[in-house]
PDB file of C-alpha atoms and ligand atoms in Angstrom:
ATOM      1  CA  MET A   1     -14.357 -44.246 -15.964  1.00 88.00           C
ATOM      2  CA  ILE A   2     -12.120 -41.204 -16.479  1.00 96.00           C
ATOM      3  CA  LYS A   3     -11.566 -40.244 -20.128  1.00 98.00           C
ATOM      4  CA  ALA A   4     -10.111 -36.738 -19.786  1.00 98.00           C
ATOM      5  CA  CYS A   5      -8.120 -34.459 -17.502  1.00 98.00           C
ATOM      6  CA  ILE A   6      -8.539 -30.695 -17.729  1.00 98.00           C
ATOM      7  CA  PHE A   7      -5.837 -28.605 -16.109  1.00 98.00           C
ATOM      8  CA  ASP A   8      -5.933 -25.067 -14.858  1.00 98.00           C
ATOM      9  CA  LEU A   9      -2.589 -23.488 -15.790  1.00 97.00           C
ATOM     10  CA  ASP A  10      -1.333 -20.918 -13.289  1.00 96.00           C
ATOM     11  CA  GLY A  11      -0.719 -22.649  -9.958  1.00 95.00           C
ATOM     12  CA  VAL A  12      -1.241 -26.164 -11.339  1.00 98.00           C
ATOM     13  CA  ILE A  13       1.213 -26.663 -14.221  1.00 98.00           C
ATOM     14  CA  VAL A  14       3.460 -23.689 -13.435  1.00 98.00           C
ATOM     15  CA  ASP A  15       3.851 -21.023 -10.744  1.00 96.00           C
ATOM     16  CA  THR A  16       3.245 -17.766 -12.575  1.00 95.00           C
ATOM     17  CA  ALA A  17       1.715 -16.084  -9.482  1.00 93.00           C
ATOM     18  CA  LYS A  18       5.187 -14.741  -8.638  1.00 94.00           C
ATOM     19  CA  TYR A  19       5.367 -12.904 -11.993  1.00 96.00           C
ATOM     20  CA  HIS A  20       1.789 -11.610 -11.715  1.00 97.00           C
ATOM     21  CA  PHE A  21       2.771 -10.291  -8.253  1.00 96.00           C
ATOM     22  CA  ILE A  22       5.869  -8.464  -9.530  1.00 96.00           C
ATOM     23  CA  ALA A  23       3.910  -6.861 -12.385  1.00 97.00           C
ATOM     24  CA  TRP A  24       0.843  -5.868 -10.321  1.00 97.00           C
ATOM     25  CA  ARG A  25       3.004  -4.555  -7.489  1.00 97.00           C
ATOM     26  CA  GLN A  26       5.022  -2.420  -9.892  1.00 97.00           C
ATOM     27  CA  LEU A  27       1.761  -0.914 -11.167  1.00 97.00           C
ATOM     28  CA  ALA A  28       0.406  -0.341  -7.634  1.00 97.00           C
ATOM     29  CA  ASN A  29       3.662   1.326  -6.557  1.00 97.00           C
ATOM     30  CA  LYS A  30       3.423   3.637  -9.576  1.00 97.00           C
ATOM     31  CA  LEU A  31      -0.085   4.563  -8.466  1.00 97.00           C
ATOM     32  CA  GLY A  32       1.257   5.365  -4.977  1.00 97.00           C
ATOM     33  CA  PHE A  33       0.427   2.320  -2.858  1.00 96.00           C
ATOM     34  CA  ASP A  34       1.729  -1.166  -2.095  1.00 95.00           C
ATOM     35  CA  PHE A  35       0.199  -4.587  -1.512  1.00 90.00           C
ATOM     36  CA  THR A  36       1.448  -7.794   0.034  1.00 91.00           C
ATOM     37  CA  LYS A  37       1.841 -11.409  -1.073  1.00 89.00           C
ATOM     38  CA  GLU A  38      -1.154 -12.271   1.130  1.00 89.00           C
ATOM     39  CA  TYR A  39      -3.304  -9.957  -0.976  1.00 90.00           C
ATOM     40  CA  ASN A  40      -1.804 -11.471  -4.130  1.00 90.00           C
ATOM     41  CA  GLU A  41      -3.264 -14.838  -3.037  1.00 87.00           C
ATOM     42  CA  LYS A  42      -6.739 -13.360  -3.556  1.00 89.00           C
ATOM     43  CA  LEU A  43      -5.950 -12.821  -7.253  1.00 92.00           C
ATOM     44  CA  LYS A  44      -5.442 -16.508  -8.084  1.00 90.00           C
ATOM     45  CA  GLY A  45      -7.794 -17.603 -10.855  1.00 89.00           C
ATOM     46  CA  ILE A  46      -9.290 -14.087 -11.101  1.00 91.00           C
ATOM     47  CA  SER A  47      -9.370 -12.441 -14.553  1.00 93.00           C
ATOM     48  CA  ARG A  48      -7.029  -9.582 -15.432  1.00 95.00           C
ATOM     49  CA  MET A  49      -9.680  -6.840 -15.214  1.00 96.00           C
ATOM     50  CA  ASP A  50     -11.264  -8.233 -12.036  1.00 94.00           C
ATOM     51  CA  SER A  51      -7.753  -8.370 -10.521  1.00 96.00           C
ATOM     52  CA  LEU A  52      -7.121  -4.727 -11.458  1.00 98.00           C
ATOM     53  CA  ASN A  53     -10.456  -3.666  -9.925  1.00 97.00           C
ATOM     54  CA  LEU A  54      -9.576  -5.455  -6.670  1.00 96.00           C
ATOM     55  CA  ILE A  55      -6.101  -3.896  -6.543  1.00 97.00           C
ATOM     56  CA  LEU A  56      -7.458  -0.399  -7.187  1.00 98.00           C
ATOM     57  CA  SER A  57     -10.002  -0.904  -4.396  1.00 97.00           C
ATOM     58  CA  TRP A  58      -7.194  -1.954  -1.990  1.00 96.00           C
ATOM     59  CA  GLY A  59      -5.325   1.259  -2.857  1.00 96.00           C
ATOM     60  CA  ASP A  60      -8.561   3.285  -2.719  1.00 97.00           C
ATOM     61  CA  VAL A  61      -7.804   4.590  -6.226  1.00 97.00           C
ATOM     62  CA  GLN A  62     -10.533   5.448  -8.765  1.00 97.00           C
ATOM     63  CA  LYS A  63      -9.925   5.209 -12.516  1.00 98.00           C
ATOM     64  CA  SER A  64     -12.118   5.539 -15.590  1.00 98.00           C
ATOM     65  CA  ASP A  65     -12.833   2.495 -17.772  1.00 98.00           C
ATOM     66  CA  GLU A  66     -10.434   3.840 -20.405  1.00 98.00           C
ATOM     67  CA  GLU A  67      -7.651   4.323 -17.851  1.00 98.00           C
ATOM     68  CA  LYS A  68      -8.258   0.802 -16.522  1.00 98.00           C
ATOM     69  CA  VAL A  69      -7.755  -0.700 -19.981  1.00 98.00           C
ATOM     70  CA  ALA A  70      -4.449   1.195 -20.284  1.00 98.00           C
ATOM     71  CA  LEU A  71      -3.314   0.087 -16.796  1.00 98.00           C
ATOM     72  CA  ALA A  72      -4.207  -3.581 -17.466  1.00 98.00           C
ATOM     73  CA  THR A  73      -2.299  -3.428 -20.757  1.00 98.00           C
ATOM     74  CA  GLU A  74       0.721  -1.879 -19.038  1.00 98.00           C
ATOM     75  CA  LYS A  75       0.704  -4.622 -16.379  1.00 98.00           C
ATOM     76  CA  ASN A  76       0.387  -7.305 -19.034  1.00 98.00           C
ATOM     77  CA  GLU A  77       3.434  -5.983 -20.897  1.00 98.00           C
ATOM     78  CA  VAL A  78       5.544  -6.242 -17.743  1.00 98.00           C
ATOM     79  CA  TYR A  79       4.106  -9.714 -17.018  1.00 98.00           C
ATOM     80  CA  ARG A  80       4.829 -10.897 -20.572  1.00 98.00           C
ATOM     81  CA  SER A  81       8.457  -9.764 -20.304  1.00 98.00           C
ATOM     82  CA  TYR A  82       8.803 -12.343 -17.511  1.00 98.00           C
ATOM     83  CA  ILE A  83       6.841 -15.215 -19.047  1.00 98.00           C
ATOM     84  CA  LEU A  84       8.747 -14.876 -22.318  1.00 98.00           C
ATOM     85  CA  GLN A  85      11.862 -15.864 -20.363  1.00 97.00           C
ATOM     86  CA  MET A  86      10.278 -19.038 -18.969  1.00 97.00           C
ATOM     87  CA  ASP A  87      11.266 -22.500 -20.122  1.00 97.00           C
ATOM     88  CA  LYS A  88      10.390 -26.086 -19.250  1.00 97.00           C
ATOM     89  CA  SER A  89      12.506 -25.992 -16.096  1.00 98.00           C
ATOM     90  CA  GLU A  90       9.587 -24.055 -14.561  1.00 98.00           C
ATOM     91  CA  ILE A  91       7.053 -26.886 -15.012  1.00 98.00           C
ATOM     92  CA  LEU A  92       6.025 -27.825 -11.460  1.00 98.00           C
ATOM     93  CA  PRO A  93       7.488 -31.062 -10.003  1.00 98.00           C
ATOM     94  CA  GLY A  94       5.799 -34.303 -11.075  1.00 98.00           C
ATOM     95  CA  VAL A  95       3.645 -32.681 -13.770  1.00 98.00           C
ATOM     96  CA  LEU A  96       5.560 -34.018 -16.777  1.00 98.00           C
ATOM     97  CA  PRO A  97       5.668 -37.669 -15.602  1.00 98.00           C
ATOM     98  CA  PHE A  98       1.922 -37.450 -14.840  1.00 98.00           C
ATOM     99  CA  LEU A  99       1.150 -36.036 -18.316  1.00 98.00           C
ATOM    100  CA  ASN A 100       3.258 -38.764 -19.929  1.00 98.00           C
ATOM    101  CA  ASP A 101       1.417 -41.387 -17.904  1.00 97.00           C
ATOM    102  CA  LEU A 102      -1.974 -39.976 -18.966  1.00 98.00           C
ATOM    103  CA  ARG A 103      -0.898 -39.888 -22.589  1.00 97.00           C
ATOM    104  CA  ALA A 104       0.269 -43.510 -22.432  1.00 97.00           C
ATOM    105  CA  GLN A 105      -3.186 -44.461 -21.106  1.00 97.00           C
ATOM    106  CA  GLY A 106      -4.984 -42.590 -23.880  1.00 97.00           C
ATOM    107  CA  ILE A 107      -6.497 -39.988 -21.543  1.00 98.00           C
ATOM    108  CA  LYS A 108      -7.451 -36.763 -23.341  1.00 98.00           C
ATOM    109  CA  MET A 109      -5.995 -33.507 -22.024  1.00 98.00           C
ATOM    110  CA  ALA A 110      -6.878 -29.822 -22.140  1.00 98.00           C
ATOM    111  CA  ILE A 111      -6.037 -26.533 -20.465  1.00 98.00           C
ATOM    112  CA  GLY A 112      -8.858 -24.491 -18.926  1.00 98.00           C
ATOM    113  CA  SER A 113      -7.371 -21.195 -17.753  1.00 97.00           C
ATOM    114  CA  ALA A 114      -8.510 -17.640 -17.041  1.00 95.00           C
ATOM    115  CA  SER A 115      -5.233 -16.406 -18.526  1.00 96.00           C
ATOM    116  CA  LYS A 116      -5.227 -14.865 -21.979  1.00 97.00           C
ATOM    117  CA  ASN A 117      -1.509 -15.658 -21.977  1.00 97.00           C
ATOM    118  CA  ALA A 118      -2.120 -19.414 -21.626  1.00 97.00           C
ATOM    119  CA  PRO A 119      -1.099 -20.353 -25.221  1.00 97.00           C
ATOM    120  CA  THR A 120       2.161 -18.375 -24.874  1.00 98.00           C
ATOM    121  CA  ILE A 121       2.970 -20.029 -21.541  1.00 98.00           C
ATOM    122  CA  ILE A 122       2.261 -23.525 -22.926  1.00 98.00           C
ATOM    123  CA  GLN A 123       4.608 -22.790 -25.845  1.00 98.00           C
ATOM    124  CA  GLN A 124       7.341 -21.485 -23.522  1.00 98.00           C
ATOM    125  CA  LEU A 125       7.073 -24.659 -21.420  1.00 98.00           C
ATOM    126  CA  ASP A 126       7.247 -26.831 -24.532  1.00 98.00           C
ATOM    127  CA  LEU A 127       3.943 -28.541 -23.623  1.00 98.00           C
ATOM    128  CA  ALA A 128       1.925 -27.811 -26.779  1.00 98.00           C
ATOM    129  CA  GLU A 129       2.020 -31.444 -27.928  1.00 97.00           C
ATOM    130  CA  TYR A 130       0.167 -32.517 -24.764  1.00 98.00           C
ATOM    131  CA  PHE A 131      -2.628 -29.983 -25.067  1.00 98.00           C
ATOM    132  CA  PRO A 132      -4.478 -29.980 -28.390  1.00 95.00           C
ATOM    133  CA  VAL A 133      -7.211 -27.988 -26.640  1.00 98.00           C
ATOM    134  CA  ILE A 134      -6.479 -24.743 -24.781  1.00 98.00           C
ATOM    135  CA  ILE A 135      -9.487 -22.777 -23.570  1.00 98.00           C
ATOM    136  CA  ASP A 136      -8.202 -19.484 -22.214  1.00 96.00           C
ATOM    137  CA  GLY A 137      -9.621 -16.173 -21.019  1.00 94.00           C
ATOM    138  CA  SER A 138     -10.084 -14.929 -24.572  1.00 94.00           C
ATOM    139  CA  LYS A 139     -12.399 -17.838 -25.479  1.00 96.00           C
ATOM    140  CA  VAL A 140     -14.991 -17.430 -22.733  1.00 96.00           C
ATOM    141  CA  GLU A 141     -17.596 -14.827 -21.895  1.00 94.00           C
ATOM    142  CA  ARG A 142     -17.943 -15.687 -18.211  1.00 94.00           C
ATOM    143  CA  SER A 143     -15.069 -16.081 -15.739  1.00 92.00           C
ATOM    144  CA  LYS A 144     -14.693 -18.826 -13.120  1.00 93.00           C
ATOM    145  CA  PRO A 145     -16.690 -19.690 -10.934  1.00 94.00           C
ATOM    146  CA  ASP A 146     -18.825 -20.009 -14.073  1.00 96.00           C
ATOM    147  CA  PRO A 147     -18.105 -23.469 -15.571  1.00 98.00           C
ATOM    148  CA  GLU A 148     -17.962 -22.170 -19.187  1.00 98.00           C
ATOM    149  CA  VAL A 149     -14.170 -22.587 -19.536  1.00 98.00           C
ATOM    150  CA  PHE A 150     -14.256 -26.260 -18.489  1.00 98.00           C
ATOM    151  CA  LEU A 151     -17.464 -27.073 -20.378  1.00 98.00           C
ATOM    152  CA  LYS A 152     -15.912 -25.699 -23.577  1.00 98.00           C
ATOM    153  CA  ALA A 153     -12.783 -27.785 -22.995  1.00 98.00           C
ATOM    154  CA  ALA A 154     -14.862 -30.957 -22.467  1.00 98.00           C
ATOM    155  CA  ALA A 155     -16.937 -30.229 -25.573  1.00 98.00           C
ATOM    156  CA  GLU A 156     -13.787 -29.797 -27.698  1.00 98.00           C
ATOM    157  CA  LEU A 157     -12.326 -33.005 -26.291  1.00 98.00           C
ATOM    158  CA  GLN A 158     -15.676 -34.717 -26.970  1.00 98.00           C
ATOM    159  CA  VAL A 159     -16.050 -36.018 -23.424  1.00 98.00           C
ATOM    160  CA  GLN A 160     -18.709 -35.567 -20.758  1.00 98.00           C
ATOM    161  CA  PRO A 161     -17.944 -33.621 -17.543  1.00 98.00           C
ATOM    162  CA  SER A 162     -18.939 -36.760 -15.588  1.00 97.00           C
ATOM    163  CA  GLU A 163     -15.981 -38.609 -17.144  1.00 97.00           C
ATOM    164  CA  SER A 164     -13.451 -35.771 -16.644  1.00 98.00           C
ATOM    165  CA  ILE A 165     -11.245 -34.520 -13.821  1.00 98.00           C
ATOM    166  CA  VAL A 166     -10.517 -30.804 -13.351  1.00 98.00           C
ATOM    167  CA  PHE A 167      -7.290 -29.864 -11.539  1.00 98.00           C
ATOM    168  CA  GLU A 168      -7.484 -26.407  -9.938  1.00 97.00           C
ATOM    169  CA  ASP A 169      -5.552 -24.317  -7.414  1.00 96.00           C
ATOM    170  CA  ALA A 170      -8.166 -21.580  -6.937  1.00 94.00           C
ATOM    171  CA  GLU A 171     -11.430 -21.632  -4.993  1.00 93.00           C
ATOM    172  CA  ALA A 172     -13.303 -20.061  -7.926  1.00 93.00           C
ATOM    173  CA  GLY A 173     -11.952 -22.809 -10.199  1.00 95.00           C
ATOM    174  CA  ILE A 174     -13.113 -25.604  -7.885  1.00 96.00           C
ATOM    175  CA  GLU A 175     -16.558 -23.987  -7.753  1.00 96.00           C
ATOM    176  CA  ALA A 176     -16.558 -23.858 -11.573  1.00 97.00           C
ATOM    177  CA  ALA A 177     -15.632 -27.537 -11.801  1.00 98.00           C
ATOM    178  CA  ILE A 178     -18.409 -28.522  -9.383  1.00 97.00           C
ATOM    179  CA  ALA A 179     -20.959 -26.338 -11.185  1.00 98.00           C
ATOM    180  CA  GLY A 180     -20.033 -28.027 -14.476  1.00 98.00           C
ATOM    181  CA  GLY A 181     -20.393 -31.562 -13.088  1.00 98.00           C
ATOM    182  CA  PHE A 182     -16.673 -32.464 -13.237  1.00 98.00           C
ATOM    183  CA  TYR A 183     -14.608 -34.394 -10.672  1.00 97.00           C
ATOM    184  CA  PRO A 184     -12.847 -31.517  -8.832  1.00 97.00           C
ATOM    185  CA  VAL A 185      -9.281 -32.047  -7.634  1.00 98.00           C
ATOM    186  CA  GLY A 186      -7.741 -29.210  -5.638  1.00 98.00           C
ATOM    187  CA  VAL A 187      -4.011 -28.574  -5.935  1.00 97.00           C
ATOM    188  CA  GLY A 188      -2.729 -26.823  -2.824  1.00 95.00           C
ATOM    189  CA  ASP A 189      -4.063 -26.032   0.630  1.00 92.00           C
ATOM    190  CA  PRO A 190      -6.980 -28.295   1.759  1.00 94.00           C
ATOM    191  CA  SER A 191      -8.272 -25.603   4.132  1.00 91.00           C
ATOM    192  CA  VAL A 192      -8.689 -23.174   1.203  1.00 89.00           C
ATOM    193  CA  LEU A 193      -9.880 -25.759  -1.330  1.00 94.00           C
ATOM    194  CA  ASP A 194     -12.330 -27.432   1.060  1.00 94.00           C
ATOM    195  CA  GLN A 195     -15.033 -27.843  -1.598  1.00 95.00           C
ATOM    196  CA  ALA A 196     -12.840 -30.137  -3.740  1.00 95.00           C
ATOM    197  CA  SER A 197     -13.550 -33.892  -3.537  1.00 92.00           C
ATOM    198  CA  VAL A 198      -9.827 -34.585  -3.246  1.00 97.00           C
ATOM    199  CA  VAL A 199      -6.942 -32.190  -2.566  1.00 97.00           C
ATOM    200  CA  ILE A 200      -3.363 -33.040  -3.577  1.00 98.00           C
ATOM    201  CA  ASP A 201      -0.263 -31.063  -2.646  1.00 96.00           C
ATOM    202  CA  GLY A 202       1.264 -31.597  -6.082  1.00 97.00           C
ATOM    203  CA  PHE A 203       1.811 -34.156  -8.829  1.00 98.00           C
ATOM    204  CA  VAL A 204       4.913 -35.967  -7.559  1.00 98.00           C
ATOM    205  CA  GLY A 205       4.157 -39.700  -7.533  1.00 97.00           C
ATOM    206  CA  LEU A 206       0.507 -39.167  -8.531  1.00 98.00           C
ATOM    207  CA  GLU A 207      -1.170 -41.980 -10.462  1.00 97.00           C
ATOM    208  CA  LEU A 208      -4.533 -41.779 -12.203  1.00 97.00           C
ATOM    209  CA  GLU A 209      -5.726 -45.126 -10.887  1.00 96.00           C
ATOM    210  CA  GLY A 210      -5.277 -44.230  -7.227  1.00 96.00           C
ATOM    211  CA  LEU A 211      -6.677 -40.749  -7.770  1.00 97.00           C
ATOM    212  CA  SER A 212      -9.784 -42.108  -9.549  1.00 96.00           C
ATOM    213  CA  ALA A 213     -10.407 -44.490  -6.637  1.00 95.00           C
ATOM    214  CA  ARG A 214     -10.162 -41.597  -4.146  1.00 95.00           C
ATOM    215  CA  LEU A 215     -12.565 -39.509  -6.239  1.00 95.00           C
ATOM    216  CA  LEU A 216     -15.095 -42.306  -6.498  1.00 92.00           C
ATOM    217  CA  ALA A 217     -14.930 -42.935  -2.751  1.00 92.00           C
ATOM    218  CA  ALA A 218     -15.333 -39.220  -2.032  1.00 92.00           C
ATOM    219  CA  THR A 219     -18.347 -38.774  -4.292  1.00 81.00           C
ATOM    220  CA  LYS A 220     -20.272 -41.900  -3.236  1.00 68.00           C
TER     221      LYS A 220
HETATM  222  P1  LIG B   1      -3.845 -12.963 -17.775  1.00 57.82           P
HETATM  223  P2  LIG B   1      -5.393 -19.601 -14.185  1.00 57.82           P
HETATM  224  C1  LIG B   1      -5.236 -16.916 -13.949  1.00 57.82           C
HETATM  225  O1  LIG B   1      -4.793 -18.130 -14.498  1.00 57.82           O
HETATM  226  C2  LIG B   1      -4.317 -16.444 -12.822  1.00 57.82           C
HETATM  227  O2  LIG B   1      -4.406 -17.339 -11.716  1.00 57.82           O
HETATM  228  C3  LIG B   1      -4.737 -15.058 -12.376  1.00 57.82           C
HETATM  229  O3  LIG B   1      -3.881 -14.593 -11.354  1.00 57.82           O
HETATM  230  C4  LIG B   1      -4.685 -14.110 -13.595  1.00 57.82           C
HETATM  231  O4  LIG B   1      -5.125 -12.804 -13.227  1.00 57.82           O
HETATM  232  C5  LIG B   1      -5.588 -14.662 -14.690  1.00 57.82           C
HETATM  233  O5  LIG B   1      -5.158 -15.978 -15.042  1.00 57.82           O
HETATM  234  C6  LIG B   1      -5.579 -13.809 -15.945  1.00 57.82           C
HETATM  235  O6  LIG B   1      -4.305 -13.851 -16.517  1.00 57.82           O
HETATM  236  O7  LIG B   1      -3.637 -11.561 -17.277  1.00 57.82           O
HETATM  237  O8  LIG B   1      -2.589 -13.640 -18.236  1.00 57.82           O
HETATM  238  O9  LIG B   1      -4.958 -13.034 -18.807  1.00 57.82           O
HETATM  239  O10 LIG B   1      -5.042 -19.884 -12.766  1.00 57.82           O
HETATM  240  O11 LIG B   1      -6.894 -19.560 -14.456  1.00 57.82           O
HETATM  241  O12 LIG B   1      -4.634 -20.483 -15.151  1.00 57.82           O
HETATM  242 MG1  LIG B   2      -4.851 -21.246 -11.206  1.00 57.82          MG
END
């Protein structure tokens, strides 16, 4: 019996990867190198500092810890200038009807995101009323694939992982959901998210009842 749904944010509720890409690319170009959208895919679900370390390694650039903090802050300022212009038109298709359906059924909801900007994004999208619990990158010590972010969300919602679904678009997030004992639903490419019990291509037309049946069948 499903009592809660925990949603990753970037790539599940909204596509912010395009803004992360613009901001990281601008920083890389300033440092004298470039990187492609294919490389940007590798940054999904990865924390800000881990992302910076990967990007610097792609450009073969070395920086001190102090310089890295300054570079991450600079990138975040550029990124924030984009997300502060977002509004609810950027909520991914089918998400709002699905959230309304969950709410009508009394299913509890939370956000479990690596992004320290998650509360700002939820405000911009006008979704705060749906998510009384937002566990973001500033509330956890260990990043995905560690399950801490989802376990904290379940604890705040007062539900067990075994009665909760996690929706994730990143491999590390699916691994985190499995490690925490949640029902993992991948959102995106089944060949990338092959560890998820069920993979959906989005929320259009999705219903909890059918999804729960697929999850039960997959985990039997
Ligand atoms: P911030 P999610 C993740 O969000 C993004 O997928 C990832 O690309 C980003 O680096 C990370 O948040 C940290 O974001 O710089 O805003 O703290 O997918 O876990 O919702
Ligand atoms: Mg994500």
